[in-house]
PDB file of C-alpha atoms in Angstrom:
ATOM      1  CA  MET A   1       0.005  -0.360   0.259  1.00 89.00           C
ATOM      2  CA  LEU A   2       1.177   3.621  -1.244  1.00 91.00           C
ATOM      3  CA  TYR A   3       0.517   6.780   0.164  1.00 95.00           C
ATOM      4  CA  LEU A   4       1.582  10.484  -0.339  1.00 92.00           C
ATOM      5  CA  PRO A   5       0.185  13.208   1.795  1.00 93.00           C
ATOM      6  CA  VAL A   6      -1.987  15.915  -0.212  1.00 93.00           C
ATOM      7  CA  GLU A   7       0.358  19.137  -0.254  1.00 88.00           C
ATOM      8  CA  ASP A   8      -1.916  20.527  -3.163  1.00 92.00           C
ATOM      9  CA  LEU A   9      -5.769  20.004  -2.435  1.00 91.00           C
ATOM     10  CA  ASP A  10      -6.373  22.746  -5.019  1.00 93.00           C
ATOM     11  CA  ALA A  11      -4.734  21.014  -7.927  1.00 94.00           C
ATOM     12  CA  LEU A  12      -6.430  17.664  -7.090  1.00 91.00           C
ATOM     13  CA  GLU A  13      -9.455  19.378  -6.683  1.00 89.00           C
ATOM     14  CA  ARG A  14      -9.451  20.503 -10.489  1.00 91.00           C
ATOM     15  CA  ASP A  15      -7.914  17.390 -11.608  1.00 92.00           C
ATOM     16  CA  PRO A  16      -8.324  14.196  -9.281  1.00 88.00           C
ATOM     17  CA  ASP A  17      -6.055  11.981 -12.382  1.00 86.00           C
ATOM     18  CA  ILE A  18      -2.904  14.359 -11.429  1.00 90.00           C
ATOM     19  CA  ALA A  19      -2.795  11.781  -8.547  1.00 90.00           C
ATOM     20  CA  ALA A  20      -1.242   9.195 -10.400  1.00 86.00           C
ATOM     21  CA  LEU A  21       1.074  11.473 -11.546  1.00 89.00           C
ATOM     22  CA  TRP A  22       1.751  12.217  -8.345  1.00 91.00           C
ATOM     23  CA  PHE A  23       2.436   8.478  -7.180  1.00 88.00           C
ATOM     24  CA  ALA A  24       4.873   8.160 -10.494  1.00 87.00           C
ATOM     25  CA  ASP A  25       6.751  11.685  -9.647  1.00 91.00           C
ATOM     26  CA  GLN A  26       7.278  11.268  -6.061  1.00 91.00           C
ATOM     27  CA  GLU A  27       8.174   8.501  -3.275  1.00 91.00           C
ATOM     28  CA  PRO A  28       5.351   7.193  -1.596  1.00 94.00           C
ATOM     29  CA  VAL A  29       5.582   5.947   2.199  1.00 95.00           C
ATOM     30  CA  ASP A  30       5.121   2.242   1.345  1.00 95.00           C
ATOM     31  CA  LEU A  31       3.748  -0.452   3.824  1.00 96.00           C
ATOM     32  CA  GLY A  32       4.909  -2.849   1.220  1.00 94.00           C
ATOM     33  CA  GLN A  33       3.096  -6.469   1.921  1.00 95.00           C
ATOM     34  CA  ALA A  34       2.532  -5.380   5.837  1.00 97.00           C
ATOM     35  CA  TRP A  35      -0.499  -3.226   4.384  1.00 97.00           C
ATOM     36  CA  HIS A  36      -3.202  -6.464   5.227  1.00 97.00           C
ATOM     37  CA  ALA A  37      -1.618  -6.875   8.674  1.00 98.00           C
ATOM     38  CA  ILE A  38      -1.859  -3.605   9.808  1.00 98.00           C
ATOM     39  CA  HIS A  39      -5.558  -3.545   8.458  1.00 98.00           C
ATOM     40  CA  TRP A  40      -6.530  -6.620  10.167  1.00 98.00           C
ATOM     41  CA  LEU A  41      -4.885  -6.103  13.485  1.00 98.00           C
ATOM     42  CA  LEU A  42      -6.353  -2.376  13.181  1.00 98.00           C
ATOM     43  CA  ASN A  43      -9.993  -3.665  12.349  1.00 98.00           C
ATOM     44  CA  GLY A  44      -9.933  -6.868  13.720  1.00 97.00           C
ATOM     45  CA  SER A  45     -11.284  -8.174  10.251  1.00 97.00           C
ATOM     46  CA  ALA A  46      -9.169  -9.560   7.094  1.00 97.00           C
ATOM     47  CA  TRP A  47     -11.370  -6.996   4.920  1.00 97.00           C
ATOM     48  CA  GLY A  48     -13.937  -5.253   7.372  1.00 97.00           C
ATOM     49  CA  GLY A  49     -14.148  -2.099   9.861  1.00 97.00           C
ATOM     50  CA  GLY A  50     -15.029   1.083  10.087  1.00 96.00           C
ATOM     51  CA  PRO A  51     -13.908   4.689  10.160  1.00 96.00           C
ATOM     52  CA  PRO A  52     -11.246   6.004  11.602  1.00 97.00           C
ATOM     53  CA  LEU A  53      -9.095   2.722  11.523  1.00 98.00           C
ATOM     54  CA  TYR A  54     -10.560   1.555   8.202  1.00 97.00           C
ATOM     55  CA  ASP A  55      -9.390   4.380   6.918  1.00 96.00           C
ATOM     56  CA  ALA A  56      -5.847   3.530   7.635  1.00 97.00           C
ATOM     57  CA  VAL A  57      -5.508   1.102   5.181  1.00 96.00           C
ATOM     58  CA  LEU A  58      -8.486   0.311   2.845  1.00 94.00           C
ATOM     59  CA  GLY A  59     -10.838   3.680   3.498  1.00 93.00           C
ATOM     60  CA  GLY A  60     -11.018   6.537   1.409  1.00 93.00           C
ATOM     61  CA  THR A  61     -12.693   8.266  -1.498  1.00 92.00           C
ATOM     62  CA  PRO A  62     -11.807   6.887  -4.803  1.00 90.00           C
ATOM     63  CA  ILE A  63     -10.832   9.534  -7.172  1.00 90.00           C
ATOM     64  CA  GLY A  64      -9.241   9.725 -11.009  1.00 78.00           C
ATOM     65  CA  ASP A  65      -9.249   6.798 -13.398  1.00 72.00           C
ATOM     66  CA  PRO A  66     -11.927   4.082 -11.791  1.00 67.00           C
ATOM     67  CA  THR A  67     -10.569   1.175 -14.439  1.00 70.00           C
ATOM     68  CA  SER A  68      -7.298   1.394 -12.937  1.00 69.00           C
ATOM     69  CA  TYR A  69      -6.090  -2.052 -10.898  1.00 67.00           C
ATOM     70  CA  GLU A  70      -6.203  -0.470  -7.878  1.00 74.00           C
ATOM     71  CA  PRO A  71      -8.012   3.011  -7.554  1.00 83.00           C
ATOM     72  CA  ILE A  72      -6.515   6.142  -5.886  1.00 90.00           C
ATOM     73  CA  ARG A  73      -8.480   7.104  -2.722  1.00 93.00           C
ATOM     74  CA  PHE A  74      -8.606  10.269  -1.140  1.00 94.00           C
ATOM     75  CA  VAL A  75      -8.403  10.533   2.710  1.00 96.00           C
ATOM     76  CA  SER A  76      -9.396  14.052   3.853  1.00 96.00           C
ATOM     77  CA  ALA A  77      -7.314  16.016   6.711  1.00 96.00           C
ATOM     78  CA  ALA A  78     -10.347  15.858   9.109  1.00 96.00           C
ATOM     79  CA  GLU A  79     -10.130  11.750   8.320  1.00 96.00           C
ATOM     80  CA  ALA A  80      -6.646  11.420   8.572  1.00 97.00           C
ATOM     81  CA  ALA A  81      -6.302  13.605  11.876  1.00 97.00           C
ATOM     82  CA  ALA A  82      -9.389  10.928  13.104  1.00 97.00           C
ATOM     83  CA  THR A  83      -7.294   8.315  12.110  1.00 97.00           C
ATOM     84  CA  ALA A  84      -4.271   9.421  13.894  1.00 97.00           C
ATOM     85  CA  GLU A  85      -5.899   9.778  16.778  1.00 98.00           C
ATOM     86  CA  ALA A  86      -7.006   6.403  16.854  1.00 98.00           C
ATOM     87  CA  LEU A  87      -4.132   4.849  15.827  1.00 98.00           C
ATOM     88  CA  PRO A  88      -2.821   2.128  18.441  1.00 98.00           C
ATOM     89  CA  THR A  89       0.715   2.433  19.876  1.00 98.00           C
ATOM     90  CA  PRO A  90       2.881  -0.453  18.796  1.00 98.00           C
ATOM     91  CA  GLU A  91       2.490  -1.703  22.122  1.00 98.00           C
ATOM     92  CA  GLN A  92      -1.370  -2.003  21.698  1.00 98.00           C
ATOM     93  CA  LEU A  93      -0.600  -3.540  18.111  1.00 97.00           C
ATOM     94  CA  THR A  94       1.509  -5.719  19.298  1.00 98.00           C
ATOM     95  CA  ARG A  95      -0.794  -7.487  22.324  1.00 97.00           C
ATOM     96  CA  ARG A  96      -3.397  -7.716  18.845  1.00 97.00           C
ATOM     97  CA  PHE A  97      -1.081 -10.147  17.167  1.00 98.00           C
ATOM     98  CA  THR A  98      -0.419 -13.708  16.900  1.00 97.00           C
ATOM     99  CA  HIS A  99       1.005 -16.028  14.108  1.00 97.00           C
ATOM    100  CA  GLN A 100      -2.325 -18.371  14.130  1.00 97.00           C
ATOM    101  CA  GLY A 101      -5.051 -15.715  14.432  1.00 97.00           C
ATOM    102  CA  ALA A 102      -2.860 -14.099  11.181  1.00 98.00           C
ATOM    103  CA  ARG A 103      -3.091 -17.781   9.317  1.00 98.00           C
ATOM    104  CA  HIS A 104      -6.314 -18.122  10.577  1.00 97.00           C
ATOM    105  CA  ALA A 105      -7.641 -14.792   9.234  1.00 98.00           C
ATOM    106  CA  GLU A 106      -5.597 -15.547   5.972  1.00 98.00           C
ATOM    107  CA  ILE A 107      -3.921 -12.426   6.121  1.00 98.00           C
ATOM    108  CA  TYR A 108      -1.320 -11.671   3.006  1.00 96.00           C
ATOM    109  CA  PRO A 109       1.421 -12.864   2.648  1.00 97.00           C
ATOM    110  CA  GLU A 110       0.696 -16.276   3.992  1.00 96.00           C
ATOM    111  CA  SER A 111       4.220 -17.391   3.793  1.00 96.00           C
ATOM    112  CA  TRP A 112       5.297 -14.713   6.707  1.00 97.00           C
ATOM    113  CA  TRP A 113       3.111 -16.546   9.189  1.00 97.00           C
ATOM    114  CA  ASP A 114       5.641 -18.830   9.924  1.00 95.00           C
ATOM    115  CA  GLN A 115       9.001 -16.189  10.496  1.00 97.00           C
ATOM    116  CA  SER A 116       8.992 -15.641  14.361  1.00 97.00           C
ATOM    117  CA  ASP A 117      10.018 -11.983  14.051  1.00 98.00           C
ATOM    118  CA  ILE A 118       7.580 -10.802  10.927  1.00 98.00           C
ATOM    119  CA  LEU A 119       6.117  -8.583  13.547  1.00 98.00           C
ATOM    120  CA  THR A 120       9.171  -6.816  14.578  1.00 98.00           C
ATOM    121  CA  THR A 121      10.846  -6.658  11.318  1.00 98.00           C
ATOM    122  CA  GLU A 122       7.910  -6.045   9.013  1.00 98.00           C
ATOM    123  CA  ILE A 123       4.706  -5.008  10.598  1.00 98.00           C
ATOM    124  CA  LEU A 124       5.767  -2.648  13.134  1.00 98.00           C
ATOM    125  CA  PRO A 125       8.317  -0.796  11.208  1.00 98.00           C
ATOM    126  CA  ALA A 126       5.355  -0.325   8.452  1.00 98.00           C
ATOM    127  CA  HIS A 127       3.105   0.702  11.402  1.00 98.00           C
ATOM    128  CA  ASP A 128       5.227   3.504  12.529  1.00 98.00           C
ATOM    129  CA  ARG A 129       5.565   4.488   8.800  1.00 97.00           C
ATOM    130  CA  LEU A 130       1.771   5.165   9.030  1.00 97.00           C
ATOM    131  CA  ARG A 131       1.751   6.692  12.381  1.00 97.00           C
ATOM    132  CA  THR A 132       3.832   9.123  11.152  1.00 97.00           C
ATOM    133  CA  LEU A 133       2.454   9.840   7.754  1.00 97.00           C
ATOM    134  CA  PHE A 134      -0.932  10.498   9.535  1.00 97.00           C
ATOM    135  CA  ALA A 135       0.519  12.519  12.175  1.00 96.00           C
ATOM    136  CA  GLN A 136       1.165  15.024   9.936  1.00 95.00           C
ATOM    137  CA  GLY A 137      -2.605  16.189   9.542  1.00 90.00           C
ATOM    138  CA  GLN A 138      -2.733  16.194   5.857  1.00 95.00           C
ATOM    139  CA  ALA A 139      -4.954  15.116   3.596  1.00 96.00           C
ATOM    140  CA  VAL A 140      -3.533  11.321   2.217  1.00 96.00           C
ATOM    141  CA  LEU A 141      -3.796   9.755  -1.220  1.00 95.00           C
ATOM    142  CA  VAL A 142      -3.589   5.895  -1.112  1.00 94.00           C
ATOM    143  CA  THR A 143      -3.207   3.063  -3.453  1.00 91.00           C
ATOM    144  CA  LEU A 144      -2.188  -0.521  -4.075  1.00 84.00           C
ATOM    145  CA  ASP A 145      -1.083  -0.083  -7.386  1.00 68.00           C
ATOM    146  CA  ARG A 146       1.680   2.457  -8.544  1.00 58.00           C
ATOM    147  CA  SER A 147       0.699   2.156 -12.243  1.00 52.00           C
TER     148      SER A 147
END
């Protein structure tokens, strides 16, 4: 999952398709393959949930080209602020995690759940990047696909 803070909301409102160019031209915050585990840990569900924690990974309003594999989604500054406030600490996230739970929920990628250190090597660092991004208080663009 890739994220960019929105620095020019007026340009985005004039032309929502510019968001795809921003992803191509900038270095987005990348959760890598940890996105699904983070969503599950935040929402207690592989695909469900509700605001504000749902907005952290799978939420937002689709904008721009709806025919792309994964449309770019827009999370407003107000939604981002609510998400930032609701995001758990690393300690809270750690208490929610079990390898068996991730396997049972069929969290992507399944090969991770055989690695004893996956929480500390992949999931918590990605969670930290997500917390830092949402703490900026800006609107955010989210997408799975950079192309």
